[in-house]
mmCIF file of C-alpha atoms and ligand atoms in Angstrom:
data_model
loop_
_atom_site.group_PDB
_atom_site.id
_atom_site.type_symbol
_atom_site.label_atom_id
_atom_site.label_comp_id
_atom_site.label_asym_id
_atom_site.label_seq_id
_atom_site.Cartn_x
_atom_site.Cartn_y
_atom_site.Cartn_z
ATOM 1 C CA MET A 164 12.198 39.478 -11.474
ATOM 2 C CA ALA A 165 9.666 36.961 -9.635
ATOM 3 C CA VAL A 166 7.132 35.685 -11.771
ATOM 4 C CA GLU A 167 3.843 34.824 -9.724
ATOM 5 C CA PRO A 168 3.035 38.203 -10.204
ATOM 6 C CA THR A 169 3.370 38.411 -13.889
ATOM 7 C CA PHE A 170 1.099 35.356 -14.188
ATOM 8 C CA LYS A 171 -1.331 36.432 -11.402
ATOM 9 C CA SER A 172 -1.835 39.780 -13.429
ATOM 10 C CA ALA A 173 -2.373 37.959 -16.964
ATOM 11 C CA PHE A 174 -4.338 34.964 -15.032
ATOM 12 C CA ASN A 175 -6.042 36.166 -11.857
ATOM 13 C CA ALA A 176 -4.952 33.193 -9.969
ATOM 14 C CA ALA A 177 -1.778 31.915 -8.688
ATOM 15 C CA PRO A 178 0.526 29.575 -10.792
ATOM 16 C CA ALA A 179 0.273 25.530 -9.838
ATOM 17 C CA ALA A 180 4.358 25.420 -10.057
ATOM 18 C CA HIS A 181 6.987 28.024 -10.640
ATOM 19 C CA SER A 182 10.540 27.369 -10.636
ATOM 20 C CA PHE A 183 14.098 28.993 -12.216
ATOM 21 C CA THR A 184 16.484 27.511 -14.406
ATOM 22 C CA PRO A 185 19.702 29.154 -15.252
ATOM 23 C CA GLY A 186 21.037 30.350 -18.442
ATOM 24 C CA ARG A 187 24.809 29.376 -19.564
ATOM 25 C CA VAL A 188 27.491 30.420 -21.128
ATOM 26 C CA ASN A 189 29.857 28.103 -22.858
ATOM 27 C CA LEU A 190 33.766 28.300 -21.544
ATOM 28 C CA ILE A 191 34.971 26.400 -24.510
ATOM 29 C CA GLY A 192 33.803 23.502 -26.754
ATOM 30 C CA GLU A 193 31.755 25.176 -29.895
ATOM 31 C CA HIS A 194 30.040 23.415 -32.725
ATOM 32 C CA THR A 195 31.617 20.279 -31.232
ATOM 33 C CA ASP A 196 28.326 18.613 -29.687
ATOM 34 C CA TYR A 197 26.567 17.592 -32.666
ATOM 35 C CA ASN A 198 29.767 16.180 -34.058
ATOM 36 C CA GLY A 199 30.642 13.813 -31.167
ATOM 37 C CA GLY A 200 32.949 15.944 -29.642
ATOM 38 C CA HIS A 201 33.323 17.350 -25.963
ATOM 39 C CA VAL A 202 31.931 20.669 -24.328
ATOM 40 C CA LEU A 203 32.352 22.829 -21.208
ATOM 41 C CA PRO A 204 29.348 25.071 -20.758
ATOM 42 C CA ALA A 205 28.940 26.862 -17.001
ATOM 43 C CA ALA A 206 25.549 27.995 -15.577
ATOM 44 C CA LEU A 207 24.830 31.579 -15.097
ATOM 45 C CA HIS A 208 23.228 33.401 -11.954
ATOM 46 C CA ILE A 209 20.837 35.240 -14.330
ATOM 47 C CA GLY A 210 17.966 32.920 -16.250
ATOM 48 C CA ILE A 211 14.094 32.421 -16.233
ATOM 49 C CA HIS A 212 11.679 32.004 -14.130
ATOM 50 C CA ALA A 213 8.567 30.071 -15.475
ATOM 51 C CA ALA A 214 4.985 29.676 -13.922
ATOM 52 C CA MET A 215 2.804 27.416 -15.109
ATOM 53 C CA THR A 216 -0.960 26.062 -14.925
ATOM 54 C CA PRO A 217 -2.050 22.986 -16.898
ATOM 55 C CA ARG A 218 -5.671 23.589 -18.749
ATOM 56 C CA ALA A 219 -8.164 21.096 -19.454
ATOM 57 C CA ASP A 220 -8.942 22.449 -23.211
ATOM 58 C CA ASN A 221 -6.133 22.836 -26.099
ATOM 59 C CA LYS A 222 -5.473 26.399 -25.213
ATOM 60 C CA VAL A 223 -2.064 28.029 -24.469
ATOM 61 C CA ARG A 224 -1.671 30.920 -22.888
ATOM 62 C CA VAL A 225 1.425 32.344 -22.528
ATOM 63 C CA THR A 226 2.826 36.296 -20.906
ATOM 64 C CA SER A 227 6.047 37.373 -20.079
ATOM 65 C CA ASP A 228 7.551 40.608 -18.544
ATOM 66 C CA MET A 229 10.104 40.295 -21.773
ATOM 67 C CA PHE A 230 7.756 40.541 -24.699
ATOM 68 C CA THR A 231 4.128 42.421 -24.820
ATOM 69 C CA GLY A 232 0.794 40.963 -24.762
ATOM 70 C CA LEU A 233 -0.877 37.749 -24.044
ATOM 71 C CA SER A 234 -0.124 35.181 -26.506
ATOM 72 C CA GLU A 235 -3.228 33.074 -27.304
ATOM 73 C CA ARG A 236 -2.182 29.804 -29.327
ATOM 74 C CA ASP A 237 -3.615 26.011 -29.679
ATOM 75 C CA LEU A 238 -2.057 22.921 -29.499
ATOM 76 C CA SER A 239 -2.605 22.316 -32.835
ATOM 77 C CA ASP A 240 -0.396 25.422 -34.196
ATOM 78 C CA SER A 241 2.896 24.968 -35.733
ATOM 79 C CA ALA A 242 5.853 27.215 -34.839
ATOM 80 C CA ALA A 243 5.151 30.525 -35.945
ATOM 81 C CA ASN A 244 8.700 32.707 -35.907
ATOM 82 C CA HIS A 245 6.804 33.968 -32.611
ATOM 83 C CA TRP A 246 8.124 34.482 -28.956
ATOM 84 C CA SER A 247 5.511 32.012 -27.742
ATOM 85 C CA ASP A 248 6.547 29.295 -30.086
ATOM 86 C CA TYR A 249 9.443 27.638 -27.273
ATOM 87 C CA ALA A 250 6.313 27.739 -24.689
ATOM 88 C CA LEU A 251 4.128 26.155 -26.856
ATOM 89 C CA GLY A 252 6.661 23.404 -28.055
ATOM 90 C CA ALA A 253 7.008 22.493 -24.719
ATOM 91 C CA VAL A 254 3.461 22.306 -23.783
ATOM 92 C CA ILE A 255 3.226 19.936 -27.173
ATOM 93 C CA PHE A 256 6.113 18.007 -26.365
ATOM 94 C CA ALA A 257 5.052 17.900 -22.321
ATOM 95 C CA ASN A 258 1.702 16.036 -23.634
ATOM 96 C CA LYS A 259 3.687 13.796 -26.156
ATOM 97 C CA ALA A 260 5.854 12.281 -23.222
ATOM 98 C CA GLY A 261 2.331 12.015 -20.816
ATOM 99 C CA TYR A 262 3.444 15.015 -18.809
ATOM 100 C CA LEU A 263 0.418 17.212 -19.446
ATOM 101 C CA SER A 264 -3.177 16.208 -21.316
ATOM 102 C CA GLY A 265 -3.801 19.691 -22.862
ATOM 103 C CA GLY A 266 -2.899 23.182 -22.853
ATOM 104 C CA ALA A 267 -1.405 25.130 -20.314
ATOM 105 C CA ASP A 268 -1.556 28.963 -18.416
ATOM 106 C CA ILE A 269 2.234 30.167 -18.661
ATOM 107 C CA ALA A 270 4.270 33.083 -17.730
ATOM 108 C CA MET A 271 7.978 33.499 -17.885
ATOM 109 C CA THR A 272 10.256 36.624 -16.500
ATOM 110 C CA GLY A 273 13.956 36.927 -16.269
ATOM 111 C CA ASN A 274 17.366 38.691 -16.968
ATOM 112 C CA LEU A 275 18.448 36.549 -19.315
ATOM 113 C CA PRO A 276 19.062 38.872 -22.702
ATOM 114 C CA THR A 277 16.945 36.886 -25.376
ATOM 115 C CA GLY A 278 18.717 36.367 -28.612
ATOM 116 C CA ALA A 279 22.207 36.437 -27.275
ATOM 117 C CA GLY A 280 23.468 33.091 -27.087
ATOM 118 C CA LEU A 281 22.851 32.570 -24.032
ATOM 119 C CA SER A 282 20.032 29.783 -24.295
ATOM 120 C CA SER A 283 17.183 31.585 -23.038
ATOM 121 C CA SER A 284 15.212 28.990 -25.174
ATOM 122 C CA SER A 285 16.672 25.843 -23.497
ATOM 123 C CA ALA A 286 16.077 27.692 -19.873
ATOM 124 C CA LEU A 287 12.468 28.088 -20.624
ATOM 125 C CA THR A 288 11.940 24.785 -22.299
ATOM 126 C CA VAL A 289 13.679 22.569 -19.704
ATOM 127 C CA GLY A 290 12.256 24.616 -16.685
ATOM 128 C CA LEU A 291 8.866 24.066 -18.418
ATOM 129 C CA LEU A 292 9.305 20.474 -18.799
ATOM 130 C CA LYS A 293 10.274 19.792 -15.463
ATOM 131 C CA LEU A 294 7.340 21.805 -14.157
ATOM 132 C CA ALA A 295 5.136 19.645 -16.046
ATOM 133 C CA ALA A 296 6.807 16.127 -15.244
ATOM 134 C CA GLU A 297 6.593 17.457 -11.546
ATOM 135 C CA LEU A 298 2.605 18.275 -11.863
ATOM 136 C CA SER A 299 2.052 15.113 -13.133
ATOM 137 C CA GLY A 300 3.728 13.341 -9.945
ATOM 138 C CA LYS A 301 6.178 11.726 -12.904
ATOM 139 C CA GLN A 302 9.832 11.324 -12.392
ATOM 140 C CA ILE A 303 12.096 12.711 -15.380
ATOM 141 C CA ASP A 304 16.037 12.885 -15.210
ATOM 142 C CA ASN A 305 18.175 15.534 -16.333
ATOM 143 C CA THR A 306 19.420 13.784 -19.280
ATOM 144 C CA ASP A 307 16.185 12.686 -20.460
ATOM 145 C CA VAL A 308 14.307 16.375 -20.342
ATOM 146 C CA SER A 309 17.690 17.469 -22.130
ATOM 147 C CA LYS A 310 16.472 15.073 -24.711
ATOM 148 C CA LEU A 311 13.122 15.865 -24.963
ATOM 149 C CA ALA A 312 14.001 19.911 -24.859
ATOM 150 C CA ARG A 313 16.470 19.256 -27.648
ATOM 151 C CA ARG A 314 13.677 17.536 -29.902
ATOM 152 C CA ILE A 315 11.384 20.964 -29.396
ATOM 153 C CA GLU A 316 14.230 22.684 -30.988
ATOM 154 C CA ASN A 317 15.141 20.416 -33.644
ATOM 155 C CA GLU A 318 11.447 19.032 -34.748
ATOM 156 C CA PHE A 319 9.358 21.567 -33.560
ATOM 157 C CA ILE A 320 11.628 24.983 -34.014
ATOM 158 C CA GLY A 321 13.379 23.390 -37.035
ATOM 159 C CA MET A 322 16.910 24.391 -35.369
ATOM 160 C CA PRO A 323 18.998 21.372 -35.624
ATOM 161 C CA CYS A 324 21.143 22.329 -32.886
ATOM 162 C CA GLY A 325 23.260 19.583 -30.358
ATOM 163 C CA ILE A 326 22.347 19.065 -26.555
ATOM 164 C CA MET A 327 24.604 21.442 -25.155
ATOM 165 C CA ASP A 328 22.391 24.037 -23.908
ATOM 166 C CA GLN A 329 19.683 21.941 -22.859
ATOM 167 C CA MET A 330 22.250 19.384 -20.675
ATOM 168 C CA ALA A 331 23.552 22.914 -19.361
ATOM 169 C CA VAL A 332 20.623 24.162 -18.045
ATOM 170 C CA ALA A 333 19.443 21.295 -16.470
ATOM 171 C CA VAL A 334 22.483 19.787 -14.931
ATOM 172 C CA ALA A 335 24.884 22.598 -14.024
ATOM 173 C CA ARG A 336 24.238 25.226 -10.976
ATOM 174 C CA PRO A 337 25.137 28.743 -10.583
ATOM 175 C CA GLY A 338 28.951 28.437 -10.103
ATOM 176 C CA GLN A 339 29.719 25.481 -11.607
ATOM 177 C CA ALA A 340 30.724 24.275 -15.419
ATOM 178 C CA LEU A 341 29.991 21.184 -16.764
ATOM 179 C CA SER A 342 32.402 19.331 -18.504
ATOM 180 C CA LEU A 343 30.171 17.231 -21.076
ATOM 181 C CA ASP A 344 30.806 14.116 -23.572
ATOM 182 C CA THR A 345 28.357 14.874 -25.902
ATOM 183 C CA LYS A 346 28.141 11.145 -27.558
ATOM 184 C CA HIS A 347 27.670 9.172 -24.563
ATOM 185 C CA LEU A 348 25.893 11.838 -22.626
ATOM 186 C CA THR A 349 28.336 11.671 -19.488
ATOM 187 C CA TYR A 350 29.583 14.398 -17.384
ATOM 188 C CA ASP A 351 31.582 15.867 -14.340
ATOM 189 C CA LEU A 352 30.725 19.161 -12.717
ATOM 190 C CA VAL A 353 33.562 21.461 -11.917
ATOM 191 C CA ASP A 354 33.408 24.437 -9.230
ATOM 192 C CA LEU A 355 34.381 27.529 -11.042
ATOM 193 C CA PRO A 356 37.506 28.995 -9.917
ATOM 194 C CA ALA A 357 36.860 31.300 -6.330
ATOM 195 C CA ASP A 358 39.426 34.043 -7.689
ATOM 196 C CA TYR A 359 38.684 34.427 -11.336
ATOM 197 C CA HIS A 360 35.148 35.548 -13.262
ATOM 198 C CA PHE A 361 33.973 34.219 -16.382
ATOM 199 C CA ALA A 362 32.438 37.845 -17.569
ATOM 200 C CA VAL A 363 30.123 38.053 -20.534
ATOM 201 C CA LEU A 364 29.927 40.628 -22.719
ATOM 202 C CA HIS A 365 27.741 41.278 -25.802
ATOM 203 C CA SER A 366 29.572 42.339 -28.775
ATOM 204 C CA GLY A 367 26.807 44.909 -29.344
ATOM 205 C CA GLN A 368 26.609 42.816 -33.167
ATOM 206 C CA TYR A 369 23.514 41.236 -33.109
ATOM 207 C CA ARG A 370 23.156 37.599 -34.133
ATOM 208 C CA ARG A 371 21.657 38.322 -38.258
ATOM 209 C CA ASN A 372 20.409 35.472 -39.797
ATOM 210 C CA ALA A 373 22.203 32.953 -36.984
ATOM 211 C CA ASP A 374 20.358 30.574 -37.484
ATOM 212 C CA GLY A 375 21.140 30.480 -40.869
ATOM 213 C CA HIS A 376 24.725 30.380 -40.887
ATOM 214 C CA TYR A 377 24.205 27.582 -38.160
ATOM 215 C CA LYS A 378 22.637 25.187 -40.432
ATOM 216 C CA ILE A 379 24.712 25.742 -43.337
ATOM 217 C CA ARG A 380 27.942 24.845 -40.752
ATOM 218 C CA LYS A 381 25.588 21.997 -39.697
ATOM 219 C CA GLN A 382 25.506 20.899 -43.391
ATOM 220 C CA GLU A 383 28.897 21.178 -44.025
ATOM 221 C CA CYS A 384 29.797 19.169 -40.974
ATOM 222 C CA ASP A 385 27.424 16.455 -42.592
ATOM 223 C CA ALA A 386 29.853 16.498 -45.603
ATOM 224 C CA VAL A 387 32.631 15.708 -43.840
ATOM 225 C CA LYS A 388 30.905 13.259 -41.716
ATOM 226 C CA ALA A 389 29.925 11.681 -45.012
ATOM 227 C CA ALA A 390 33.587 11.580 -46.616
ATOM 228 C CA LEU A 391 35.078 10.042 -43.260
ATOM 229 C CA GLY A 392 32.197 7.709 -43.185
ATOM 230 C CA HIS A 393 31.281 8.434 -39.296
ATOM 231 C CA ASP A 394 29.420 10.731 -37.240
ATOM 232 C CA ASP A 395 32.068 11.865 -35.041
ATOM 233 C CA PRO A 396 34.554 14.248 -36.626
ATOM 234 C CA CYS A 397 35.729 15.344 -33.399
ATOM 235 C CA LEU A 398 37.089 12.331 -32.800
ATOM 236 C CA MET A 399 38.826 11.823 -35.860
ATOM 237 C CA SER A 400 42.848 11.110 -35.728
ATOM 238 C CA ASP A 401 45.517 13.084 -36.950
ATOM 239 C CA ALA A 402 45.412 10.671 -40.081
ATOM 240 C CA GLU A 403 42.007 10.728 -40.930
ATOM 241 C CA LEU A 404 41.944 14.388 -41.328
ATOM 242 C CA ALA A 405 45.227 13.849 -43.558
ATOM 243 C CA GLY A 406 42.829 11.520 -45.589
ATOM 244 C CA LEU A 407 40.373 14.327 -45.967
ATOM 245 C CA SER A 408 42.961 16.494 -48.493
ATOM 246 C CA HIS A 409 40.624 15.756 -51.801
ATOM 247 C CA LEU A 410 37.483 18.021 -49.949
ATOM 248 C CA ASP A 411 36.899 21.527 -50.467
ATOM 249 C CA ASP A 412 39.514 23.467 -48.223
ATOM 250 C CA LYS A 413 36.837 24.841 -46.506
ATOM 251 C CA LEU A 414 35.074 21.836 -45.439
ATOM 252 C CA ILE A 415 39.029 20.774 -44.148
ATOM 253 C CA ARG A 416 39.055 23.997 -42.478
ATOM 254 C CA ARG A 417 35.678 22.883 -40.667
ATOM 255 C CA ALA A 418 36.815 19.369 -40.131
ATOM 256 C CA ARG A 419 39.937 20.396 -38.325
ATOM 257 C CA HIS A 420 38.101 22.926 -36.383
ATOM 258 C CA CYS A 421 35.579 20.078 -34.618
ATOM 259 C CA MET A 422 38.990 17.941 -34.142
ATOM 260 C CA THR A 423 40.959 20.451 -32.703
ATOM 261 C CA GLU A 424 38.104 22.187 -30.771
ATOM 262 C CA HIS A 425 37.357 18.809 -29.100
ATOM 263 C CA ARG A 426 40.977 18.349 -27.816
ATOM 264 C CA ARG A 427 41.324 21.797 -26.663
ATOM 265 C CA THR A 428 38.019 20.983 -24.710
ATOM 266 C CA LEU A 429 39.457 18.119 -22.983
ATOM 267 C CA ARG A 430 42.670 20.032 -22.049
ATOM 268 C CA ALA A 431 40.611 23.067 -20.652
ATOM 269 C CA ALA A 432 38.258 20.622 -18.363
ATOM 270 C CA GLN A 433 41.501 19.149 -16.790
ATOM 271 C CA ALA A 434 42.942 22.848 -16.597
ATOM 272 C CA LEU A 435 40.160 23.987 -14.845
ATOM 273 C CA LYS A 436 39.948 20.933 -12.627
ATOM 274 C CA ASN A 437 43.608 22.248 -11.887
ATOM 275 C CA GLY A 438 43.330 25.345 -11.170
ATOM 276 C CA ASP A 439 45.435 26.208 -14.079
ATOM 277 C CA ILE A 440 44.014 29.560 -15.515
ATOM 278 C CA THR A 441 46.825 30.506 -17.489
ATOM 279 C CA MET A 442 46.187 26.929 -19.412
ATOM 280 C CA LEU A 443 42.930 27.381 -19.547
ATOM 281 C CA GLY A 444 43.226 30.741 -21.021
ATOM 282 C CA ARG A 445 45.636 30.037 -23.546
ATOM 283 C CA LEU A 446 42.740 27.258 -25.072
ATOM 284 C CA MET A 447 40.299 29.591 -24.851
ATOM 285 C CA ASN A 448 42.665 31.990 -26.975
ATOM 286 C CA GLU A 449 43.465 29.209 -29.497
ATOM 287 C CA SER A 450 39.472 28.058 -29.780
ATOM 288 C CA HIS A 451 38.785 32.114 -30.532
ATOM 289 C CA VAL A 452 41.518 32.055 -33.385
ATOM 290 C CA SER A 453 39.983 28.293 -34.658
ATOM 291 C CA MET A 454 36.548 29.441 -34.203
ATOM 292 C CA ARG A 455 37.320 33.108 -36.300
ATOM 293 C CA ASP A 456 39.863 31.059 -38.967
ATOM 294 C CA ASP A 457 38.947 27.464 -39.555
ATOM 295 C CA PHE A 458 34.944 27.176 -38.701
ATOM 296 C CA GLU A 459 34.543 31.276 -40.140
ATOM 297 C CA MET A 460 31.748 31.629 -37.061
ATOM 298 C CA SER A 461 33.040 35.276 -35.817
ATOM 299 C CA LEU A 462 32.415 38.786 -37.082
ATOM 300 C CA PRO A 463 35.368 41.445 -37.289
ATOM 301 C CA PRO A 464 33.946 43.644 -34.632
ATOM 302 C CA ILE A 465 33.830 40.380 -31.966
ATOM 303 C CA ASP A 466 37.578 39.582 -33.117
ATOM 304 C CA ALA A 467 38.736 43.126 -32.011
ATOM 305 C CA LEU A 468 37.072 42.927 -28.769
ATOM 306 C CA VAL A 469 38.739 39.353 -27.802
ATOM 307 C CA ALA A 470 41.766 40.682 -28.905
ATOM 308 C CA ASP A 471 40.987 43.677 -26.563
ATOM 309 C CA ALA A 472 39.898 41.580 -24.049
ATOM 310 C CA VAL A 473 43.000 39.609 -23.788
ATOM 311 C CA LYS A 474 45.529 42.854 -24.005
ATOM 312 C CA LEU A 475 43.477 44.240 -21.104
ATOM 313 C CA GLY A 476 44.691 41.145 -19.253
ATOM 314 C CA ALA A 477 42.169 38.150 -19.100
ATOM 315 C CA ALA A 478 43.481 34.976 -19.348
ATOM 316 C CA GLY A 479 41.701 34.348 -22.035
ATOM 317 C CA ALA A 480 39.154 35.358 -23.956
ATOM 318 C CA ARG A 481 36.385 34.316 -26.915
ATOM 319 C CA LEU A 482 33.443 34.066 -28.556
ATOM 320 C CA THR A 483 30.780 31.983 -27.624
ATOM 321 C CA GLY A 484 27.814 30.090 -28.472
ATOM 322 C CA GLY A 485 26.234 29.560 -31.513
ATOM 323 C CA GLY A 486 28.345 32.703 -33.357
ATOM 324 C CA PHE A 487 28.164 35.070 -35.991
ATOM 325 C CA GLY A 488 27.427 37.725 -33.236
ATOM 326 C CA GLY A 489 26.190 37.517 -29.769
ATOM 327 C CA CYS A 490 28.436 37.660 -26.381
ATOM 328 C CA ILE A 491 32.139 36.830 -26.083
ATOM 329 C CA VAL A 492 33.314 35.322 -22.672
ATOM 330 C CA ALA A 493 36.793 36.250 -20.471
ATOM 331 C CA CYS A 494 38.178 34.715 -17.733
ATOM 332 C CA VAL A 495 39.623 37.649 -15.471
ATOM 333 C CA LYS A 496 40.581 38.028 -12.132
ATOM 334 C CA LYS A 497 38.162 39.092 -9.810
ATOM 335 C CA THR A 498 40.397 41.782 -8.263
ATOM 336 C CA ASP A 499 40.638 43.749 -11.506
ATOM 337 C CA LEU A 500 37.317 42.729 -13.386
ATOM 338 C CA ASP A 501 36.109 46.760 -12.607
ATOM 339 C CA ASP A 502 38.718 48.252 -14.167
ATOM 340 C CA TRP A 503 39.278 46.221 -17.045
ATOM 341 C CA THR A 504 35.601 45.848 -17.980
ATOM 342 C CA LYS A 505 35.616 49.727 -17.658
ATOM 343 C CA ALA A 506 38.654 50.207 -19.881
ATOM 344 C CA LEU A 507 37.397 47.381 -22.560
ATOM 345 C CA LEU A 508 33.930 49.313 -22.886
ATOM 346 C CA ALA A 509 35.373 52.337 -23.246
ATOM 347 C CA LEU A 510 37.170 50.723 -26.320
ATOM 348 C CA HIS A 511 34.243 49.095 -27.182
ATOM 349 C CA PRO A 512 31.077 51.476 -26.974
ATOM 350 C CA ASP A 513 28.463 49.145 -28.863
ATOM 351 C CA ALA A 514 29.094 46.117 -26.519
ATOM 352 C CA PHE A 515 27.874 46.037 -22.952
ATOM 353 C CA ALA A 516 28.597 43.524 -19.711
ATOM 354 C CA VAL A 517 26.088 40.640 -19.055
ATOM 355 C CA CYS A 518 26.805 38.887 -15.901
HETATM 356 C C1 GLA B 156 24.089 26.748 -29.909
HETATM 357 C C2 GLA B 156 23.413 25.418 -29.976
HETATM 358 C C3 GLA B 156 23.866 24.476 -28.863
HETATM 359 C C4 GLA B 156 25.921 24.245 -29.977
HETATM 360 C C5 GLA B 156 26.135 25.508 -30.029
HETATM 361 C C6 GLA B 156 27.608 25.842 -30.654
HETATM 362 O O1 GLA B 156 23.996 27.096 -29.044
HETATM 363 O O2 GLA B 156 21.937 25.304 -29.458
HETATM 364 O O3 GLA B 156 23.606 23.071 -29.536
HETATM 365 O O4 GLA B 156 25.781 23.892 -31.098
HETATM 366 O O5 GLA B 156 25.216 26.821 -30.916
HETATM 367 O O6 GLA B 156 28.610 25.526 -29.659
#
């Protein structure tokens, strides 16, 4: 998985700098990060290795062991729905921030499945922005690097995401969860329990038009914000939710998900800190029901996978990430993990264990 050989075989020289950035799995707190709420993602042991050498001209050349061929782009290019868009975006925004003054040669390798909702794109952009800052001799803190990486998604790629993924991969190290207030960008790091594993399984449901569905949910939340008269539906009171009764039922359910998911996430962070796995598992299960019924971001095969994960002994399980396909996360006793995984995959042959 080392990135230097990939860089060397494409560019015939060693890279000026290289680094590893973990992927993330969100334990609870979905679609709360652009609605003023709390999230609880954990860093994975798997992630993206990135290597970079700055260039004096405007070329951006990108190679990867996950995609074929060398992609040659220019700093003036727009996003083109191509795998090299995120690397190009990172170089463009590193220029805007004054960390680079020109293009770059880039290699990326990794064991994080792309498009699975485990933040491979944030791991890449955060990793490259940190490398560019390091090479320029400038300091960048984790919050600023995350804000810049989010701008790549929002302004260059055109994906209106929140800031959870970027903060998770910039701040948390494998084995830690990030309890993050996305409104104020304040956080705590919480160690994961020693005797439980947060198992990540791909549902085998690929995220068809996931970005399109995400944008629709974002617009629905914007309509809730307009009706509320403020930008934080996660923080609304029960009375404010009751005051939305004139809205379409669908919007009321979206609003209720934001409010209840935020409250569950605060309780889950406390449960994790207290080592109360029973409570954490219960909140994960409730979160899945809210995503399924109120936010409508699940799919029937994922609901079945989550239900069986719990039936077979997980303390809790839920869909994780942006939704409409991708992965589930389940909290399982380490001593039960092998048998539990075998039994679950026997019932769901399309699914596979990621980590
Ligand atoms: C994606 C986005 C995040 C967040 C999640 C849903 O991962 O990038 O900002 O909104 O979906 O919780």
